[in-house]
Amino acid sequence: MTSTAEQMRRWQGPAVLTVGFRLFFLAAGIWAFLAMVLWIVMLSGAAPLPVAFDAVSWHAHEFLWGYTSAVITGFLLTAVPNWTGRLPVVGWPVAGLAAIWLAGRIAMALSGWLPGLLVALVDLSFLAALVLVLTREIVAGKSWRNLKVVGLVGVFLLGNAIFHLEFLREGSAASGFGLRFGLGATILLILVIGGRVTPSFTRNWFVKQGRPERPAATIGPVDQVALGLAVAAIGFWAVLPHAMLSAVLCLLAGLANLFRLARWSGHRTFSEPLVTILHVGYGLAALGFVSVGLAGLGLGQAIAAQHVWMVGAIATMTLAMMTRASLGHAGLPLTASPGVSAVYVAIVGATLARFLAGVTPWYDPMIWLSGALWLASFGGFVAIYWPILARAPQRARG
């Protein structure tokens, strides 16, 4: 049987198609930038766009099921072969998946000119194809413990379907069940996958530095309780966002996951931002639970709290994963350059500004500041990582 390395060596096409993450990480970064520009255009009223959705619904959808789905795909197309020992998706199949993803973005952007059902089917086809590919690979590789990851992607897909259904029925979906369902699935993916890679990469960095510290193991009762509370909190919040029980469960889940995070020695990694940012991303996921819980008790603003998850946890953790994975697979040193560190600072600043927009009298200036920092972060990512992702991988350096 042809090995993974042999299959990758035999590929003679564009370097961006040699590994699944290359094209999808680039597409994600570019779309994060362009979608924010379009959102600013919508907010300012500078030019009408042929979008059937209200501006907030389109903005939320394209962040969650446009940008985030591309990052998830790039990560999983690269991770699943490592989990299963099977060959990766390489070459034109990657381009085919990316074309389906792009068709969804075009359909959403031109939805004012297209039938709503057609827009939904085109948009949903991407994640449906991804679920089929991942299920086939994991079942064939008998990597049963990773079926839960595919299950969460399936929940993510279901949330998108509900989002479209809500829009077709009600004309808006920005505050509906589908968005909460999809957002909740994404946060759980961060807790599951981030809960693996954050302590693992931290441990590897400590070993490489010759330091004695080690993060706590991630398979103990603390982890089980933290994840169990998160699942319960997300479930109740998605169905009953204003219920007292949902708020209490979110607070408990947030505190439990902050405690889980504290056991991974993130405060000892400040000399390497490439590692620290993983802890920041996970911490923002936990703080998102706390913020949503407090808002549910009347001690905050719900939309601002939700953005701690969306701008904070999701954007920060995905940037953390993309920047690290791209360096590692390109054979480059695993250290953050000043430019990459600036990308991290900008996205954390965007999170803070977006939160302050909802809880202070300075809504307008904070919204514009958040958007500007977002553009700086993702513009910086694309500028720095374009040559890394688009060129042939180097031999790994010892």
JSON list of C-alpha atoms in Angstrom, two decimals, residues 164-340:
[
{"chain": "A", "resi": 164, "resn": "HIS", "atom": "CA", "xyz": [-31.64, 28.09, 7.34]},
{"chain": "A", "resi": 165, "resn": "LEU", "atom": "CA", "xyz": [-35.03, 26.67, 8.30]},
{"chain": "A", "resi": 166, "resn": "GLU", "atom": "CA", "xyz": [-35.56, 29.43, 10.86]},
{"chain": "A", "resi": 167, "resn": "PHE", "atom": "CA", "xyz": [-34.68, 32.06, 8.29]},
{"chain": "A", "resi": 168, "resn": "LEU", "atom": "CA", "xyz": [-37.02, 30.58, 5.66]},
{"chain": "A", "resi": 169, "resn": "ARG", "atom": "CA", "xyz": [-39.85, 30.51, 8.20]},
{"chain": "A", "resi": 170, "resn": "GLU", "atom": "CA", "xyz": [-39.25, 33.71, 10.16]},
{"chain": "A", "resi": 171, "resn": "GLY", "atom": "CA", "xyz": [-37.04, 35.94, 8.01]},
{"chain": "A", "resi": 172, "resn": "SER", "atom": "CA", "xyz": [-34.27, 36.14, 10.63]},
{"chain": "A", "resi": 173, "resn": "ALA", "atom": "CA", "xyz": [-32.12, 33.61, 12.45]},
{"chain": "A", "resi": 174, "resn": "ALA", "atom": "CA", "xyz": [-29.49, 35.62, 14.34]},
{"chain": "A", "resi": 175, "resn": "SER", "atom": "CA", "xyz": [-31.02, 34.91, 17.75]},
{"chain": "A", "resi": 176, "resn": "GLY", "atom": "CA", "xyz": [-32.50, 31.52, 16.96]},
{"chain": "A", "resi": 177, "resn": "PHE", "atom": "CA", "xyz": [-31.95, 27.98, 18.19]},
{"chain": "A", "resi": 178, "resn": "GLY", "atom": "CA", "xyz": [-29.87, 27.00, 15.14]},
{"chain": "A", "resi": 179, "resn": "LEU", "atom": "CA", "xyz": [-27.20, 29.60, 15.85]},
{"chain": "A", "resi": 180, "resn": "ARG", "atom": "CA", "xyz": [-26.97, 28.61, 19.52]},
{"chain": "A", "resi": 181, "resn": "PHE", "atom": "CA", "xyz": [-26.86, 24.93, 18.53]},
{"chain": "A", "resi": 182, "resn": "GLY", "atom": "CA", "xyz": [-24.02, 25.49, 16.05]},
{"chain": "A", "resi": 183, "resn": "LEU", "atom": "CA", "xyz": [-22.13, 27.81, 18.37]},
{"chain": "A", "resi": 184, "resn": "GLY", "atom": "CA", "xyz": [-22.47, 25.33, 21.21]},
{"chain": "A", "resi": 185, "resn": "ALA", "atom": "CA", "xyz": [-21.11, 22.50, 19.06]},
{"chain": "A", "resi": 186, "resn": "THR", "atom": "CA", "xyz": [-18.10, 24.63, 18.13]},
{"chain": "A", "resi": 187, "resn": "ILE", "atom": "CA", "xyz": [-17.34, 25.48, 21.75]},
{"chain": "A", "resi": 188, "resn": "LEU", "atom": "CA", "xyz": [-17.53, 21.81, 22.68]},
{"chain": "A", "resi": 189, "resn": "LEU", "atom": "CA", "xyz": [-15.11, 21.01, 19.84]},
{"chain": "A", "resi": 190, "resn": "ILE", "atom": "CA", "xyz": [-12.71, 23.57, 21.31]},
{"chain": "A", "resi": 191, "resn": "LEU", "atom": "CA", "xyz": [-13.01, 22.00, 24.75]},
{"chain": "A", "resi": 192, "resn": "VAL", "atom": "CA", "xyz": [-12.48, 18.47, 23.39]},
{"chain": "A", "resi": 193, "resn": "ILE", "atom": "CA", "xyz": [-9.72, 19.13, 20.86]},
{"chain": "A", "resi": 194, "resn": "GLY", "atom": "CA", "xyz": [-8.22, 22.09, 22.71]},
{"chain": "A", "resi": 195, "resn": "GLY", "atom": "CA", "xyz": [-8.25, 19.96, 25.82]},
{"chain": "A", "resi": 196, "resn": "ARG", "atom": "CA", "xyz": [-6.00, 17.49, 24.01]},
{"chain": "A", "resi": 197, "resn": "VAL", "atom": "CA", "xyz": [-3.59, 19.74, 22.16]},
{"chain": "A", "resi": 198, "resn": "THR", "atom": "CA", "xyz": [-3.09, 22.51, 24.72]},
{"chain": "A", "resi": 199, "resn": "PRO", "atom": "CA", "xyz": [-1.56, 20.34, 27.48]},
{"chain": "A", "resi": 200, "resn": "SER", "atom": "CA", "xyz": [0.16, 18.13, 24.89]},
{"chain": "A", "resi": 201, "resn": "PHE", "atom": "CA", "xyz": [1.90, 21.03, 23.13]},
{"chain": "A", "resi": 202, "resn": "THR", "atom": "CA", "xyz": [2.68, 22.62, 26.49]},
{"chain": "A", "resi": 203, "resn": "ARG", "atom": "CA", "xyz": [4.29, 19.40, 27.70]},
{"chain": "A", "resi": 204, "resn": "ASN", "atom": "CA", "xyz": [6.33, 19.11, 24.49]},
{"chain": "A", "resi": 205, "resn": "TRP", "atom": "CA", "xyz": [7.55, 22.69, 24.88]},
{"chain": "A", "resi": 206, "resn": "PHE", "atom": "CA", "xyz": [8.59, 22.11, 28.50]},
{"chain": "A", "resi": 207, "resn": "VAL", "atom": "CA", "xyz": [10.54, 19.01, 27.45]},
{"chain": "A", "resi": 208, "resn": "LYS", "atom": "CA", "xyz": [12.23, 20.86, 24.60]},
{"chain": "A", "resi": 209, "resn": "GLN", "atom": "CA", "xyz": [13.20, 23.68, 26.98]},
{"chain": "A", "resi": 210, "resn": "GLY", "atom": "CA", "xyz": [14.57, 21.18, 29.49]},
{"chain": "A", "resi": 211, "resn": "ARG", "atom": "CA", "xyz": [12.15, 22.36, 32.15]},
{"chain": "A", "resi": 212, "resn": "PRO", "atom": "CA", "xyz": [10.73, 20.07, 34.84]},
{"chain": "A", "resi": 213, "resn": "GLU", "atom": "CA", "xyz": [7.12, 21.38, 34.77]},
{"chain": "A", "resi": 214, "resn": "ARG", "atom": "CA", "xyz": [4.43, 19.15, 33.33]},
{"chain": "A", "resi": 215, "resn": "PRO", "atom": "CA", "xyz": [0.72, 19.86, 32.74]},
{"chain": "A", "resi": 216, "resn": "ALA", "atom": "CA", "xyz": [-1.74, 17.66, 34.59]},
{"chain": "A", "resi": 217, "resn": "ALA", "atom": "CA", "xyz": [-3.07, 14.59, 32.76]},
{"chain": "A", "resi": 218, "resn": "THR", "atom": "CA", "xyz": [-6.26, 15.24, 30.78]},
{"chain": "A", "resi": 219, "resn": "ILE", "atom": "CA", "xyz": [-8.16, 12.00, 31.40]},
{"chain": "A", "resi": 220, "resn": "GLY", "atom": "CA", "xyz": [-8.99, 12.36, 35.09]},
{"chain": "A", "resi": 221, "resn": "PRO", "atom": "CA", "xyz": [-12.18, 13.20, 36.98]},
{"chain": "A", "resi": 222, "resn": "VAL", "atom": "CA", "xyz": [-11.55, 16.96, 36.73]},
{"chain": "A", "resi": 223, "resn": "ASP", "atom": "CA", "xyz": [-11.65, 16.74, 32.94]},
{"chain": "A", "resi": 224, "resn": "GLN", "atom": "CA", "xyz": [-14.71, 14.50, 32.92]},
{"chain": "A", "resi": 225, "resn": "VAL", "atom": "CA", "xyz": [-16.62, 16.82, 35.25]},
{"chain": "A", "resi": 226, "resn": "ALA", "atom": "CA", "xyz": [-15.59, 19.94, 33.30]},
{"chain": "A", "resi": 227, "resn": "LEU", "atom": "CA", "xyz": [-16.65, 18.46, 29.97]},
{"chain": "A", "resi": 228, "resn": "GLY", "atom": "CA", "xyz": [-19.83, 16.97, 31.41]},
{"chain": "A", "resi": 229, "resn": "LEU", "atom": "CA", "xyz": [-20.89, 20.31, 32.83]},
{"chain": "A", "resi": 230, "resn": "ALA", "atom": "CA", "xyz": [-20.06, 21.99, 29.52]},
{"chain": "A", "resi": 231, "resn": "VAL", "atom": "CA", "xyz": [-22.26, 19.55, 27.58]},
{"chain": "A", "resi": 232, "resn": "ALA", "atom": "CA", "xyz": [-25.14, 20.07, 30.03]},
{"chain": "A", "resi": 233, "resn": "ALA", "atom": "CA", "xyz": [-24.73, 23.85, 30.00]},
{"chain": "A", "resi": 234, "resn": "ILE", "atom": "CA", "xyz": [-24.62, 24.07, 26.21]},
{"chain": "A", "resi": 235, "resn": "GLY", "atom": "CA", "xyz": [-27.63, 21.78, 25.89]},
{"chain": "A", "resi": 236, "resn": "PHE", "atom": "CA", "xyz": [-29.81, 23.77, 28.27]},
{"chain": "A", "resi": 237, "resn": "TRP", "atom": "CA", "xyz": [-28.60, 27.15, 26.96]},
{"chain": "A", "resi": 238, "resn": "ALA", "atom": "CA", "xyz": [-29.31, 26.20, 23.34]},
{"chain": "A", "resi": 239, "resn": "VAL", "atom": "CA", "xyz": [-32.89, 25.18, 24.18]},
{"chain": "A", "resi": 240, "resn": "LEU", "atom": "CA", "xyz": [-33.66, 27.54, 27.10]},
{"chain": "A", "resi": 241, "resn": "PRO", "atom": "CA", "xyz": [-31.27, 30.51, 26.82]},
{"chain": "A", "resi": 242, "resn": "HIS", "atom": "CA", "xyz": [-33.12, 32.62, 29.40]},
{"chain": "A", "resi": 243, "resn": "ALA", "atom": "CA", "xyz": [-33.71, 29.93, 32.03]},
{"chain": "A", "resi": 244, "resn": "MET", "atom": "CA", "xyz": [-32.14, 30.22, 35.48]},
{"chain": "A", "resi": 245, "resn": "LEU", "atom": "CA", "xyz": [-30.89, 26.62, 35.25]},
{"chain": "A", "resi": 246, "resn": "SER", "atom": "CA", "xyz": [-29.07, 27.40, 31.99]},
{"chain": "A", "resi": 247, "resn": "ALA", "atom": "CA", "xyz": [-27.33, 30.37, 33.62]},
{"chain": "A", "resi": 248, "resn": "VAL", "atom": "CA", "xyz": [-26.27, 28.37, 36.67]},
{"chain": "A", "resi": 249, "resn": "LEU", "atom": "CA", "xyz": [-24.97, 25.48, 34.55]},
{"chain": "A", "resi": 250, "resn": "CYS", "atom": "CA", "xyz": [-22.99, 27.92, 32.39]},
{"chain": "A", "resi": 251, "resn": "LEU", "atom": "CA", "xyz": [-21.39, 29.44, 35.48]},
{"chain": "A", "resi": 252, "resn": "LEU", "atom": "CA", "xyz": [-20.48, 26.01, 36.84]},
{"chain": "A", "resi": 253, "resn": "ALA", "atom": "CA", "xyz": [-19.12, 24.87, 33.47]},
{"chain": "A", "resi": 254, "resn": "GLY", "atom": "CA", "xyz": [-17.05, 28.03, 33.17]},
{"chain": "A", "resi": 255, "resn": "LEU", "atom": "CA", "xyz": [-15.53, 27.68, 36.62]},
{"chain": "A", "resi": 256, "resn": "ALA", "atom": "CA", "xyz": [-14.85, 23.96, 36.11]},
{"chain": "A", "resi": 257, "resn": "ASN", "atom": "CA", "xyz": [-13.07, 24.58, 32.82]},
{"chain": "A", "resi": 258, "resn": "LEU", "atom": "CA", "xyz": [-11.05, 27.45, 34.28]},
{"chain": "A", "resi": 259, "resn": "PHE", "atom": "CA", "xyz": [-9.90, 25.04, 36.99]},
{"chain": "A", "resi": 260, "resn": "ARG", "atom": "CA", "xyz": [-9.10, 22.44, 34.32]},
{"chain": "A", "resi": 261, "resn": "LEU", "atom": "CA", "xyz": [-7.06, 25.03, 32.43]},
{"chain": "A", "resi": 262, "resn": "ALA", "atom": "CA", "xyz": [-5.19, 26.15, 35.55]},
{"chain": "A", "resi": 263, "resn": "ARG", "atom": "CA", "xyz": [-3.73, 22.64, 35.89]},
{"chain": "A", "resi": 264, "resn": "TRP", "atom": "CA", "xyz": [-1.89, 22.92, 32.55]},
{"chain": "A", "resi": 265, "resn": "SER", "atom": "CA", "xyz": [0.76, 25.44, 33.69]},
{"chain": "A", "resi": 266, "resn": "GLY", "atom": "CA", "xyz": [-0.05, 28.05, 31.06]},
{"chain": "A", "resi": 267, "resn": "HIS", "atom": "CA", "xyz": [1.34, 30.83, 33.25]},
{"chain": "A", "resi": 268, "resn": "ARG", "atom": "CA", "xyz": [4.79, 29.29, 32.77]},
{"chain": "A", "resi": 269, "resn": "THR", "atom": "CA", "xyz": [4.70, 29.58, 28.96]},
{"chain": "A", "resi": 270, "resn": "PHE", "atom": "CA", "xyz": [4.76, 33.36, 28.50]},
{"chain": "A", "resi": 271, "resn": "SER", "atom": "CA", "xyz": [8.17, 33.27, 26.84]},
{"chain": "A", "resi": 272, "resn": "GLU", "atom": "CA", "xyz": [6.60, 31.41, 23.88]},
{"chain": "A", "resi": 273, "resn": "PRO", "atom": "CA", "xyz": [3.40, 33.05, 22.59]},
{"chain": "A", "resi": 274, "resn": "LEU", "atom": "CA", "xyz": [2.79, 30.11, 20.23]},
{"chain": "A", "resi": 275, "resn": "VAL", "atom": "CA", "xyz": [2.05, 28.01, 23.33]},
{"chain": "A", "resi": 276, "resn": "THR", "atom": "CA", "xyz": [0.52, 30.71, 25.52]},
{"chain": "A", "resi": 277, "resn": "ILE", "atom": "CA", "xyz": [-2.16, 31.56, 22.96]},
{"chain": "A", "resi": 278, "resn": "LEU", "atom": "CA", "xyz": [-3.58, 28.03, 23.22]},
{"chain": "A", "resi": 279, "resn": "HIS", "atom": "CA", "xyz": [-4.20, 28.62, 26.92]},
{"chain": "A", "resi": 280, "resn": "VAL", "atom": "CA", "xyz": [-5.71, 32.04, 26.15]},
{"chain": "A", "resi": 281, "resn": "GLY", "atom": "CA", "xyz": [-8.09, 30.51, 23.61]},
{"chain": "A", "resi": 282, "resn": "TYR", "atom": "CA", "xyz": [-9.22, 27.79, 26.00]},
{"chain": "A", "resi": 283, "resn": "GLY", "atom": "CA", "xyz": [-9.53, 30.34, 28.79]},
{"chain": "A", "resi": 284, "resn": "LEU", "atom": "CA", "xyz": [-11.79, 32.52, 26.66]},
{"chain": "A", "resi": 285, "resn": "ALA", "atom": "CA", "xyz": [-14.03, 29.50, 26.02]},
{"chain": "A", "resi": 286, "resn": "ALA", "atom": "CA", "xyz": [-14.34, 29.06, 29.79]},
{"chain": "A", "resi": 287, "resn": "LEU", "atom": "CA", "xyz": [-14.88, 32.80, 30.35]},
{"chain": "A", "resi": 288, "resn": "GLY", "atom": "CA", "xyz": [-17.57, 32.68, 27.68]},
{"chain": "A", "resi": 289, "resn": "PHE", "atom": "CA", "xyz": [-19.52, 30.25, 29.85]},
{"chain": "A", "resi": 290, "resn": "VAL", "atom": "CA", "xyz": [-19.12, 32.61, 32.81]},
{"chain": "A", "resi": 291, "resn": "SER", "atom": "CA", "xyz": [-20.20, 35.63, 30.74]},
{"chain": "A", "resi": 292, "resn": "VAL", "atom": "CA", "xyz": [-23.25, 33.86, 29.32]},
{"chain": "A", "resi": 293, "resn": "GLY", "atom": "CA", "xyz": [-24.18, 32.64, 32.80]},
{"chain": "A", "resi": 294, "resn": "LEU", "atom": "CA", "xyz": [-23.90, 36.12, 34.31]},
{"chain": "A", "resi": 295, "resn": "ALA", "atom": "CA", "xyz": [-25.93, 37.59, 31.44]},
{"chain": "A", "resi": 296, "resn": "GLY", "atom": "CA", "xyz": [-28.60, 34.97, 32.09]},
{"chain": "A", "resi": 297, "resn": "LEU", "atom": "CA", "xyz": [-28.78, 36.20, 35.69]},
{"chain": "A", "resi": 298, "resn": "GLY", "atom": "CA", "xyz": [-29.21, 39.79, 34.52]},
{"chain": "A", "resi": 299, "resn": "LEU", "atom": "CA", "xyz": [-25.59, 40.75, 35.26]},
{"chain": "A", "resi": 300, "resn": "GLY", "atom": "CA", "xyz": [-24.46, 41.43, 31.73]},
{"chain": "A", "resi": 301, "resn": "GLN", "atom": "CA", "xyz": [-25.48, 41.73, 28.11]},
{"chain": "A", "resi": 302, "resn": "ALA", "atom": "CA", "xyz": [-26.26, 38.49, 26.26]},
{"chain": "A", "resi": 303, "resn": "ILE", "atom": "CA", "xyz": [-24.86, 39.48, 22.85]},
{"chain": "A", "resi": 304, "resn": "ALA", "atom": "CA", "xyz": [-21.63, 40.79, 24.39]},
{"chain": "A", "resi": 305, "resn": "ALA", "atom": "CA", "xyz": [-21.31, 37.55, 26.36]},
{"chain": "A", "resi": 306, "resn": "GLN", "atom": "CA", "xyz": [-21.86, 35.47, 23.22]},
{"chain": "A", "resi": 307, "resn": "HIS", "atom": "CA", "xyz": [-19.04, 37.34, 21.50]},
{"chain": "A", "resi": 308, "resn": "VAL", "atom": "CA", "xyz": [-16.62, 36.19, 24.20]},
{"chain": "A", "resi": 309, "resn": "TRP", "atom": "CA", "xyz": [-17.18, 32.78, 22.64]},
{"chain": "A", "resi": 310, "resn": "MET", "atom": "CA", "xyz": [-17.29, 33.90, 19.01]},
{"chain": "A", "resi": 311, "resn": "VAL", "atom": "CA", "xyz": [-14.56, 36.55, 18.77]},
{"chain": "A", "resi": 312, "resn": "GLY", "atom": "CA", "xyz": [-12.68, 35.32, 21.83]},
{"chain": "A", "resi": 313, "resn": "ALA", "atom": "CA", "xyz": [-12.68, 31.55, 22.06]},
{"chain": "A", "resi": 314, "resn": "ILE", "atom": "CA", "xyz": [-13.30, 30.57, 18.44]},
{"chain": "A", "resi": 315, "resn": "ALA", "atom": "CA", "xyz": [-11.22, 33.17, 16.62]},
{"chain": "A", "resi": 316, "resn": "THR", "atom": "CA", "xyz": [-8.36, 32.98, 19.14]},
{"chain": "A", "resi": 317, "resn": "MET", "atom": "CA", "xyz": [-8.18, 29.19, 19.32]},
{"chain": "A", "resi": 318, "resn": "THR", "atom": "CA", "xyz": [-8.47, 28.76, 15.56]},
{"chain": "A", "resi": 319, "resn": "LEU", "atom": "CA", "xyz": [-5.71, 31.29, 14.96]},
{"chain": "A", "resi": 320, "resn": "ALA", "atom": "CA", "xyz": [-3.62, 29.48, 17.58]},
{"chain": "A", "resi": 321, "resn": "MET", "atom": "CA", "xyz": [-4.12, 26.15, 15.82]},
{"chain": "A", "resi": 322, "resn": "MET", "atom": "CA", "xyz": [-3.59, 27.51, 12.30]},
{"chain": "A", "resi": 323, "resn": "THR", "atom": "CA", "xyz": [-0.40, 29.38, 13.15]},
{"chain": "A", "resi": 324, "resn": "ARG", "atom": "CA", "xyz": [1.14, 26.42, 14.97]},
{"chain": "A", "resi": 325, "resn": "ALA", "atom": "CA", "xyz": [0.08, 23.63, 12.61]},
{"chain": "A", "resi": 326, "resn": "SER", "atom": "CA", "xyz": [1.25, 25.57, 9.57]},
{"chain": "A", "resi": 327, "resn": "LEU", "atom": "CA", "xyz": [4.73, 26.05, 11.02]},
{"chain": "A", "resi": 328, "resn": "GLY", "atom": "CA", "xyz": [5.04, 22.46, 12.16]},
{"chain": "A", "resi": 329, "resn": "HIS", "atom": "CA", "xyz": [3.97, 20.86, 8.88]},
{"chain": "A", "resi": 330, "resn": "ALA", "atom": "CA", "xyz": [6.13, 23.27, 6.87]},
{"chain": "A", "resi": 331, "resn": "GLY", "atom": "CA", "xyz": [9.21, 22.14, 8.81]},
{"chain": "A", "resi": 332, "resn": "LEU", "atom": "CA", "xyz": [9.73, 25.57, 10.37]},
{"chain": "A", "resi": 333, "resn": "PRO", "atom": "CA", "xyz": [10.75, 26.30, 13.98]},
{"chain": "A", "resi": 334, "resn": "LEU", "atom": "CA", "xyz": [7.84, 26.23, 16.41]},
{"chain": "A", "resi": 335, "resn": "THR", "atom": "CA", "xyz": [8.20, 29.75, 17.70]},
{"chain": "A", "resi": 336, "resn": "ALA", "atom": "CA", "xyz": [6.08, 32.87, 17.22]},
{"chain": "A", "resi": 337, "resn": "SER", "atom": "CA", "xyz": [7.68, 35.71, 15.28]},
{"chain": "A", "resi": 338, "resn": "PRO", "atom": "CA", "xyz": [6.94, 39.30, 16.34]},
{"chain": "A", "resi": 339, "resn": "GLY", "atom": "CA", "xyz": [4.39, 39.47, 13.53]},
{"chain": "A", "resi": 340, "resn": "VAL", "atom": "CA", "xyz": [2.57, 36.36, 14.72]}
]
